[in-house]
Amino acid sequence: MNTPIWDDRDWRPLPKLTGPQRADVCVIGLGASGLAAVEELVSQDVAVVGLDAFSVGAGAAGRNGGFVLAGLAKFFNETVAQFGEEAARTLYRLTAGEIERQAEDMPAIVRVTGSLRIAADADEKADCAKHLAALRYCGFAAEPYAGPEGEGLLLPTDGVIQPLHRVRAVAQRLRQREVRLYEDSAVRKIVPGSVVTDKGTVYCDSVIVAVDGRLEQVLPELAGRVRTARLQMLATAPAPEADFPRPVYYRQGYEYWQQLPDRSIALGGFRDHALGEEWTADDFPTERIQALQEKFLRQHLKVRAPITHRWAASVGYTPDGLPILEEVRPKIWAVGGYNGTGNIVGVLGARAAARLACGQTSAWAGALAKAREHARRAGREF
């Protein structure tokens, strides 16, 4: 069993690339980030071809927890401390704005419900207070929370998403505009001026590699700067005995769950209980992590509904917590390493890469550059 709960509709496959194609830009990866890059390029009348080794949303874009969260993977107080207030403010503002944009664009798929950060112990409760103070100081909405889930924070601008529906809806919208998108077209070689697959070649001026998990395999020069990990999840049948109106982050985000509109539960977590095993490109669930998740489901969440789905996904992590966005070779751009929060960060990063590939500026890219420079200077002072 390795099918996410999100995969509940038929999908008419895209064609496979055969023969030569000519484009200004070739985008590799048709998840949320790759499709965002394609959309941005199309909006600027740039000729683009998009490729995926499997199918639209087959990777983490269609297999994640369905959270849309403002900010980076680290909590806001940590982001301020590590990367500086100016960059942290900008990154948070841009991600919150993207959540609002997506909810307006696809209200049936992206819902602003707020999210909860629930403390697992006294130390984390103290950190929640720091998190709250940092958000309020910078003018962002947040409230202390105490309720059935526990104590912590309410973040009212966050929400949830049906991730696979979203990427398929974007792909369908592009397909209706006759944008050239190809599935089952694994890239075998990226060289200046062309991208080679098993059955075809895209001749192009620039390339955007929008891949999160296994990014270091596609672009070996990123090995050591991004590392692939496995995230595992399970889901249940409708659970009327449970009531979680908002998605929940628990124990520093190592556990996370939401209750879907049909009242089923989607739950992930416990990667830190087997880090040696979970740093892997293997994307199949394991008995060890699934057993921990099931125990938490039954004992902590008190959910009795039967488990209907178990699945895993490959995602990219970076040592400093900042996503990858850079020109790794001349006219070859990479985006990835979203540290488990790619639904929003990935879209903004890929859109930025598309703009940079066209010789334009990007507020997102500028904020990431400021964050890296702040961290570099702080490190040098130690």
CSV table of C-alpha atoms in Angstrom, one decimal:
chain,number,residue,atom,x,y,z
A,1,MET,CA,0.0,0.0,0.0
A,2,ASN,CA,1.5,3.3,-1.1
A,3,THR,CA,-1.4,5.4,-2.3
A,4,PRO,CA,-2.1,8.7,-0.7
A,5,ILE,CA,-5.6,9.6,0.4
A,6,TRP,CA,-5.6,12.5,-2.0
A,7,ASP,CA,-5.6,10.2,-5.0
A,8,ASP,CA,-9.3,9.7,-5.3
A,9,ARG,CA,-10.0,10.8,-8.9
A,10,ASP,CA,-9.2,9.5,-12.3
A,11,TRP,CA,-6.4,11.4,-14.2
A,12,ARG,CA,-6.1,11.4,-18.0
A,13,PRO,CA,-2.4,11.0,-18.5
A,14,LEU,CA,-0.3,13.6,-20.4
A,15,PRO,CA,1.6,12.3,-23.5
A,16,LYS,CA,5.2,11.1,-23.4
A,17,LEU,CA,7.8,13.2,-25.1
A,18,THR,CA,8.9,11.7,-28.4
A,19,GLY,CA,11.2,13.4,-30.8
A,20,PRO,CA,12.6,16.9,-30.7
A,21,GLN,CA,11.0,20.0,-29.3
A,22,ARG,CA,12.2,23.6,-29.2
A,23,ALA,CA,11.5,25.9,-26.3
A,24,ASP,CA,13.0,29.0,-24.6
A,25,VAL,CA,12.8,27.2,-21.2
A,26,CYS,CA,12.5,23.5,-20.3
A,27,VAL,CA,11.0,22.9,-16.8
A,28,ILE,CA,11.9,19.5,-15.2
A,29,GLY,CA,9.3,18.4,-12.6
A,30,LEU,CA,5.6,18.8,-12.8
A,31,GLY,CA,4.7,19.1,-9.1
A,32,ALA,CA,3.5,22.3,-7.5
A,33,SER,CA,6.8,24.1,-8.0
A,34,GLY,CA,7.4,23.0,-11.6
A,35,LEU,CA,3.9,23.9,-12.7
A,36,ALA,CA,4.2,27.3,-11.0
A,37,ALA,CA,7.4,27.9,-13.1
A,38,VAL,CA,5.5,26.9,-16.2
A,39,GLU,CA,2.6,29.2,-15.3
A,40,GLU,CA,4.9,32.1,-14.8
A,41,LEU,CA,6.7,31.5,-18.1
A,42,VAL,CA,3.4,31.2,-20.0
A,43,SER,CA,2.2,34.5,-18.4
A,44,GLN,CA,5.2,36.2,-20.0
A,45,ASP,CA,4.7,34.6,-23.4
A,46,VAL,CA,7.8,32.5,-23.0
A,47,ALA,CA,7.9,29.2,-25.0
A,48,VAL,CA,8.1,26.4,-22.4
A,49,VAL,CA,8.1,22.6,-22.3
A,50,GLY,CA,7.5,20.8,-19.0
A,51,LEU,CA,8.7,17.2,-18.3
A,52,ASP,CA,8.1,14.7,-15.5
A,53,ALA,CA,9.6,11.3,-15.0
A,54,PHE,CA,6.3,9.9,-13.7
A,55,SER,CA,3.0,11.8,-13.6
A,56,VAL,CA,1.8,15.2,-12.5
A,57,GLY,CA,2.0,15.4,-8.7
A,58,ALA,CA,3.5,11.9,-8.4
A,59,GLY,CA,6.1,13.1,-6.0
A,60,ALA,CA,5.8,15.0,-2.7
A,61,ALA,CA,3.6,17.6,-4.4
A,62,GLY,CA,0.7,15.1,-4.4
A,63,ARG,CA,1.7,13.0,-1.4
A,64,ASN,CA,2.3,15.5,1.4
A,65,GLY,CA,0.3,16.4,4.5
A,66,GLY,CA,-1.9,19.0,2.8
A,67,PHE,CA,-0.7,22.0,5.0
A,68,VAL,CA,-0.3,25.5,3.7
A,69,LEU,CA,1.8,27.5,6.2
A,70,ALA,CA,3.2,31.0,6.2
A,71,GLY,CA,6.9,31.3,6.7
A,72,LEU,CA,9.7,28.8,6.2
A,73,ALA,CA,10.0,25.3,7.8
A,74,LYS,CA,11.6,26.8,10.9
A,75,PHE,CA,9.2,28.6,13.3
A,76,PHE,CA,9.2,32.4,12.9
A,77,ASN,CA,11.2,33.2,16.0
A,78,GLU,CA,14.0,30.8,14.8
A,79,THR,CA,13.9,32.3,11.3
A,80,VAL,CA,14.3,35.8,12.8
A,81,ALA,CA,17.2,34.7,15.0
A,82,GLN,CA,19.0,32.9,12.2
A,83,PHE,CA,18.3,35.0,9.1
A,84,GLY,CA,17.5,38.5,10.5
A,85,GLU,CA,14.3,40.3,11.0
A,86,GLU,CA,14.1,42.0,7.6
A,87,ALA,CA,14.4,38.8,5.6
A,88,ALA,CA,12.1,36.9,8.0
A,89,ARG,CA,9.4,39.5,7.7
A,90,THR,CA,9.6,39.5,3.9
A,91,LEU,CA,9.5,35.7,3.6
A,92,TYR,CA,6.6,35.4,5.9
A,93,ARG,CA,4.7,38.2,4.2
A,94,LEU,CA,5.2,36.6,0.8
A,95,THR,CA,4.1,33.1,1.9
A,96,ALA,CA,1.0,34.5,3.7
A,97,GLY,CA,0.1,36.4,0.6
A,98,GLU,CA,0.6,33.2,-1.6
A,99,ILE,CA,-1.8,31.3,0.7
A,100,GLU,CA,-4.4,34.0,0.3
A,101,ARG,CA,-3.9,34.0,-3.5
A,102,GLN,CA,-4.2,30.3,-3.8
A,103,ALA,CA,-7.4,30.2,-1.6
A,104,GLU,CA,-9.0,32.9,-3.9
A,105,ASP,CA,-7.9,31.0,-7.0
A,106,MET,CA,-9.1,27.6,-6.0
A,107,PRO,CA,-11.5,27.9,-2.9
A,108,ALA,CA,-12.7,24.4,-3.2
A,109,ILE,CA,-9.1,23.0,-3.0
A,110,VAL,CA,-7.3,25.5,-0.7
A,111,ARG,CA,-9.0,26.6,2.5
A,112,VAL,CA,-7.8,29.2,5.0
A,113,THR,CA,-8.7,27.5,8.3
A,114,GLY,CA,-5.9,28.6,10.5
A,115,SER,CA,-3.4,26.1,12.0
A,116,LEU,CA,-2.4,25.1,15.5
A,117,ARG,CA,1.1,24.6,16.9
A,118,ILE,CA,0.6,22.5,20.0
A,119,ALA,CA,3.4,22.1,22.6
A,120,ALA,CA,4.4,18.6,23.6
A,121,ASP,CA,6.1,19.7,26.8
A,122,ALA,CA,7.0,22.7,29.0
A,123,ASP,CA,10.1,23.6,26.9
A,124,GLU,CA,8.1,23.8,23.8
A,125,LYS,CA,5.3,25.8,25.5
A,126,ALA,CA,8.0,28.4,26.3
A,127,ASP,CA,9.1,28.4,22.7
A,128,CYS,CA,5.6,28.9,21.6
A,129,ALA,CA,5.6,32.1,23.7
A,130,LYS,CA,8.7,33.3,21.9
A,131,HIS,CA,7.1,32.3,18.6
A,132,LEU,CA,4.0,34.4,19.5
A,133,ALA,CA,6.0,37.4,20.6
A,134,ALA,CA,8.1,37.4,17.4
A,135,LEU,CA,5.1,37.3,15.1
A,136,ARG,CA,3.2,40.0,17.0
A,137,TYR,CA,6.3,42.2,17.1
A,138,CYS,CA,6.6,42.0,13.4
A,139,GLY,CA,2.9,42.7,12.9
A,140,PHE,CA,1.6,39.2,12.0
A,141,ALA,CA,-1.5,37.6,13.3
A,142,ALA,CA,-1.2,35.0,16.0
A,143,GLU,CA,-3.0,34.1,19.2
A,144,PRO,CA,-2.2,32.0,22.3
A,145,TYR,CA,-4.3,28.8,22.2
A,146,ALA,CA,-5.7,26.3,24.8
A,147,GLY,CA,-8.2,23.7,23.7
A,148,PRO,CA,-8.8,20.0,23.3
A,149,GLU,CA,-5.6,19.6,21.3
A,150,GLY,CA,-3.5,21.1,24.0
A,151,GLU,CA,-1.7,24.4,24.5
A,152,GLY,CA,0.2,26.5,22.0
A,153,LEU,CA,-0.5,28.9,19.2
A,154,LEU,CA,-3.3,29.6,16.7
A,155,LEU,CA,-2.0,30.9,13.4
A,156,PRO,CA,-5.1,32.3,11.6
A,157,THR,CA,-3.7,32.9,8.1
A,158,ASP,CA,-2.6,29.2,7.6
A,159,GLY,CA,-4.8,26.6,6.0
A,160,VAL,CA,-5.1,23.2,4.3
A,161,ILE,CA,-5.0,22.0,0.7
A,162,GLN,CA,-5.9,18.9,-1.3
A,163,PRO,CA,-2.4,18.8,-2.8
A,164,LEU,CA,-3.0,16.4,-5.7
A,165,HIS,CA,-6.2,18.0,-6.8
A,166,ARG,CA,-4.4,21.4,-6.9
A,167,VAL,CA,-1.5,20.3,-9.1
A,168,ARG,CA,-3.8,18.4,-11.4
A,169,ALA,CA,-6.1,21.4,-11.7
A,170,VAL,CA,-3.1,23.6,-12.6
A,171,ALA,CA,-1.9,21.1,-15.1
A,172,GLN,CA,-5.4,20.8,-16.7
A,173,ARG,CA,-5.6,24.5,-17.0
A,174,LEU,CA,-2.3,24.6,-18.8
A,175,ARG,CA,-3.3,21.6,-21.0
A,176,GLN,CA,-6.4,23.6,-22.1
A,177,ARG,CA,-4.1,26.4,-23.2
A,178,GLU,CA,-2.1,23.8,-25.2
A,179,VAL,CA,1.0,24.2,-23.2
A,180,ARG,CA,3.5,21.4,-23.9
A,181,LEU,CA,3.6,19.1,-20.8
A,182,TYR,CA,4.9,15.6,-20.9
A,183,GLU,CA,4.7,12.7,-18.4
A,184,ASP,CA,6.6,9.5,-18.3
A,185,SER,CA,9.6,11.3,-19.7
A,186,ALA,CA,12.5,10.8,-17.4
A,187,VAL,CA,15.5,13.1,-18.0
A,188,ARG,CA,18.7,11.3,-18.8
A,189,LYS,CA,21.0,14.2,-19.5
A,190,ILE,CA,21.1,18.0,-19.1
A,191,VAL,CA,23.7,19.7,-21.2
A,192,PRO,CA,24.0,23.3,-22.4
A,193,GLY,CA,21.2,23.9,-24.9
A,194,SER,CA,19.3,20.7,-24.5
A,195,VAL,CA,17.5,18.2,-22.1
A,196,VAL,CA,17.6,14.6,-23.2
A,197,THR,CA,14.9,11.9,-22.3
A,198,ASP,CA,14.6,8.3,-23.4
A,199,LYS,CA,12.5,9.1,-26.5
A,200,GLY,CA,13.0,12.8,-27.1
A,201,THR,CA,15.1,16.0,-26.7
A,202,VAL,CA,14.1,19.5,-25.7
A,203,TYR,CA,16.4,22.1,-27.3
A,204,CYS,CA,16.2,25.2,-25.1
A,205,ASP,CA,18.0,28.3,-23.9
A,206,SER,CA,17.5,27.7,-20.2
A,207,VAL,CA,16.5,24.9,-17.8
A,208,ILE,CA,14.6,25.0,-14.5
A,209,VAL,CA,15.0,21.9,-12.4
A,210,ALA,CA,12.0,22.0,-10.0
A,211,VAL,CA,12.5,18.8,-8.1
A,212,ASP,CA,12.4,18.5,-4.3
A,213,GLY,CA,13.2,14.9,-3.3
A,214,ARG,CA,16.2,13.5,-5.1
A,215,LEU,CA,17.3,16.9,-6.4
A,216,GLU,CA,20.9,16.0,-5.6
A,217,GLN,CA,20.6,13.0,-8.0
A,218,VAL,CA,19.4,15.2,-10.8
A,219,LEU,CA,22.0,17.8,-10.2
A,220,PRO,CA,25.0,16.1,-8.4
A,221,GLU,CA,26.7,19.4,-7.7
A,222,LEU,CA,24.1,20.0,-5.0
A,223,ALA,CA,25.1,16.8,-3.1
A,224,GLY,CA,25.9,17.9,0.5
A,225,ARG,CA,23.7,21.0,0.2
A,226,VAL,CA,20.4,19.1,-0.1
A,227,ARG,CA,19.6,15.7,1.2
A,228,THR,CA,16.6,13.5,0.4
A,229,ALA,CA,14.5,12.2,3.3
A,230,ARG,CA,11.3,10.0,3.5
A,231,LEU,CA,8.2,11.4,5.1
A,232,GLN,CA,5.5,8.8,5.9
A,233,MET,CA,1.8,9.2,6.5
A,234,LEU,CA,-1.4,7.3,7.1
A,235,ALA,CA,-5.1,8.1,6.7
A,236,THR,CA,-8.4,6.7,8.1
A,237,ALA,CA,-11.9,6.3,7.1
A,238,PRO,CA,-14.3,9.0,8.3
A,239,ALA,CA,-13.8,9.4,12.1
A,240,PRO,CA,-16.9,11.0,13.6
A,241,GLU,CA,-15.4,10.5,17.1
A,242,ALA,CA,-12.7,13.1,16.3
A,243,ASP,CA,-13.1,16.9,15.9
A,244,PHE,CA,-10.1,18.8,14.5
A,245,PRO,CA,-11.3,21.9,12.7
A,246,ARG,CA,-7.7,23.0,12.0
A,247,PRO,CA,-4.5,21.3,11.0
A,248,VAL,CA,-2.2,20.6,13.9
A,249,TYR,CA,1.6,20.7,14.2
A,250,TYR,CA,2.7,18.9,17.4
A,251,ARG,CA,6.1,18.2,19.0
A,252,GLN,CA,8.0,20.9,17.0
A,253,GLY,CA,6.2,19.7,13.9
A,254,TYR,CA,7.4,16.2,14.0
A,255,GLU,CA,3.8,15.0,14.2
A,256,TYR,CA,1.1,16.7,12.1
A,257,TRP,CA,-2.4,15.9,11.2
A,258,GLN,CA,-5.6,17.3,9.8
A,259,GLN,CA,-9.2,16.2,9.5
A,260,LEU,CA,-10.6,16.3,6.0
A,261,PRO,CA,-14.0,17.6,5.0
A,262,ASP,CA,-15.4,14.0,5.0
A,263,ARG,CA,-14.0,13.7,8.6
A,264,SER,CA,-11.2,11.2,7.8
A,265,ILE,CA,-7.8,11.8,9.4
A,266,ALA,CA,-4.5,12.3,7.6
A,267,LEU,CA,-1.5,11.9,10.0
A,268,GLY,CA,2.2,12.0,9.5
A,269,GLY,CA,5.3,12.0,11.8
A,270,PHE,CA,7.9,10.2,13.8
A,271,ARG,CA,10.7,10.6,11.2
A,272,ASP,CA,13.1,11.5,14.0
A,273,HIS,CA,12.6,8.1,15.6
A,274,ALA,CA,14.5,6.4,12.8
A,275,LEU,CA,16.6,9.2,11.2
A,276,GLY,CA,19.2,6.7,9.9
A,277,GLU,CA,16.6,4.9,8.0
A,278,GLU,CA,14.6,7.9,6.9
A,279,TRP,CA,17.5,9.7,5.1
A,280,THR,CA,16.7,7.7,2.0
A,281,ALA,CA,15.4,8.1,-1.5
A,282,ASP,CA,13.2,5.1,-1.0
A,283,ASP,CA,9.6,6.3,-0.9
A,284,PHE,CA,7.8,3.3,0.5
A,285,PRO,CA,6.3,3.2,4.0
A,286,THR,CA,8.0,1.1,6.7
A,287,GLU,CA,6.5,-1.0,9.5
A,288,ARG,CA,8.5,0.8,12.2
A,289,ILE,CA,7.3,4.3,11.5
A,290,GLN,CA,3.8,3.2,10.5
A,291,ALA,CA,3.5,1.4,13.9
A,292,LEU,CA,4.4,4.6,15.8
A,293,GLN,CA,1.9,6.6,13.8
A,294,GLU,CA,-0.8,4.1,14.4
A,295,LYS,CA,-0.1,4.0,18.1
A,296,PHE,CA,-0.3,7.9,18.2
A,297,LEU,CA,-3.5,7.8,16.2
A,298,ARG,CA,-5.2,5.4,18.7
A,299,GLN,CA,-3.7,6.5,22.0
A,300,HIS,CA,-3.2,10.3,21.6
A,301,LEU,CA,-5.8,11.3,19.1
A,302,LYS,CA,-8.3,8.6,20.3
A,303,VAL,CA,-9.3,7.8,16.7
A,304,ARG,CA,-11.0,4.5,16.2
A,305,ALA,CA,-11.7,4.6,12.5
A,306,PRO,CA,-10.0,2.0,10.4
A,307,ILE,CA,-6.8,2.9,8.5
A,308,THR,CA,-7.4,3.0,4.8
A,309,HIS,CA,-4.2,4.5,3.4
A,310,ARG,CA,-0.4,4.3,4.1
A,311,TRP,CA,2.1,6.1,2.0
A,312,ALA,CA,5.4,7.9,1.9
A,313,ALA,CA,7.1,10.6,-0.2
A,314,SER,CA,10.7,11.9,-0.8
A,315,VAL,CA,11.5,15.5,0.1
A,316,GLY,CA,14.6,17.5,0.2
A,317,TYR,CA,16.2,19.1,3.3
A,318,THR,CA,19.0,21.7,3.5
A,319,PRO,CA,21.4,22.0,6.5
A,320,ASP,CA,20.5,25.7,7.1
A,321,GLY,CA,16.7,25.3,6.5
A,322,LEU,CA,16.7,27.7,3.5
A,323,PRO,CA,15.3,26.3,0.2
A,324,ILE,CA,17.6,26.0,-2.9
A,325,LEU,CA,17.1,28.7,-5.5
A,326,GLU,CA,20.1,29.3,-7.7
A,327,GLU,CA,21.8,29.0,-11.1
A,328,VAL,CA,23.9,25.9,-10.6
A,329,ARG,CA,25.3,25.9,-14.1
A,330,PRO,CA,25.0,28.6,-16.7
A,331,LYS,CA,21.3,29.0,-17.6
A,332,ILE,CA,20.4,25.9,-15.5
A,333,TRP,CA,18.4,26.9,-12.4
A,334,ALA,CA,17.5,24.7,-9.4
A,335,VAL,CA,14.7,24.9,-6.9
A,336,GLY,CA,14.0,22.4,-4.2
A,337,GLY,CA,15.1,21.5,-0.6
A,338,TYR,CA,11.8,22.8,0.9
A,339,ASN,CA,12.4,21.1,4.2
A,340,GLY,CA,9.0,19.6,4.3
A,341,THR,CA,7.0,22.7,3.5
A,342,GLY,CA,6.9,22.9,-0.3
A,343,ASN,CA,3.2,23.7,-0.9
A,344,ILE,CA,3.8,27.4,-0.6
A,345,VAL,CA,7.6,27.8,-0.5
A,346,GLY,CA,8.0,25.6,-3.6
A,347,VAL,CA,5.6,27.7,-5.6
A,348,LEU,CA,7.3,31.0,-4.7
A,349,GLY,CA,10.7,29.5,-5.4
A,350,ALA,CA,9.8,28.2,-8.8
A,351,ARG,CA,8.1,31.4,-9.8
A,352,ALA,CA,11.2,33.3,-8.8
A,353,ALA,CA,13.4,30.9,-10.8
A,354,ALA,CA,11.2,31.5,-13.9
A,355,ARG,CA,11.7,35.3,-13.5
A,356,LEU,CA,15.4,35.0,-13.0
A,357,ALA,CA,15.7,32.7,-16.0
A,358,CYS,CA,14.1,35.6,-18.0
A,359,GLY,CA,16.6,38.1,-16.6
A,360,GLN,CA,14.1,39.7,-14.2
A,361,THR,CA,14.1,40.4,-10.5
A,362,SER,CA,12.2,38.5,-7.7
A,363,ALA,CA,11.3,39.7,-4.2
A,364,TRP,CA,11.5,36.0,-3.1
A,365,ALA,CA,15.0,35.5,-4.4
A,366,GLY,CA,16.0,38.8,-2.9
A,367,ALA,CA,14.8,37.9,0.5
A,368,LEU,CA,16.5,34.5,0.4
A,369,ALA,CA,19.8,36.2,-0.6
A,370,LYS,CA,19.4,38.6,2.4
A,371,ALA,CA,18.7,35.7,4.7
A,372,ARG,CA,21.9,33.8,3.5
A,373,GLU,CA,24.0,37.0,3.8
A,374,HIS,CA,22.8,37.6,7.4
A,375,ALA,CA,23.5,34.0,8.4
A,376,ARG,CA,27.0,34.2,6.7
A,377,ARG,CA,27.8,37.4,8.6
A,378,ALA,CA,26.5,36.0,11.9
A,379,GLY,CA,28.6,32.9,11.4
A,380,ARG,CA,31.7,34.8,10.7
A,381,GLU,CA,31.3,36.8,13.9
A,382,PHE,CA,31.5,33.6,16.1
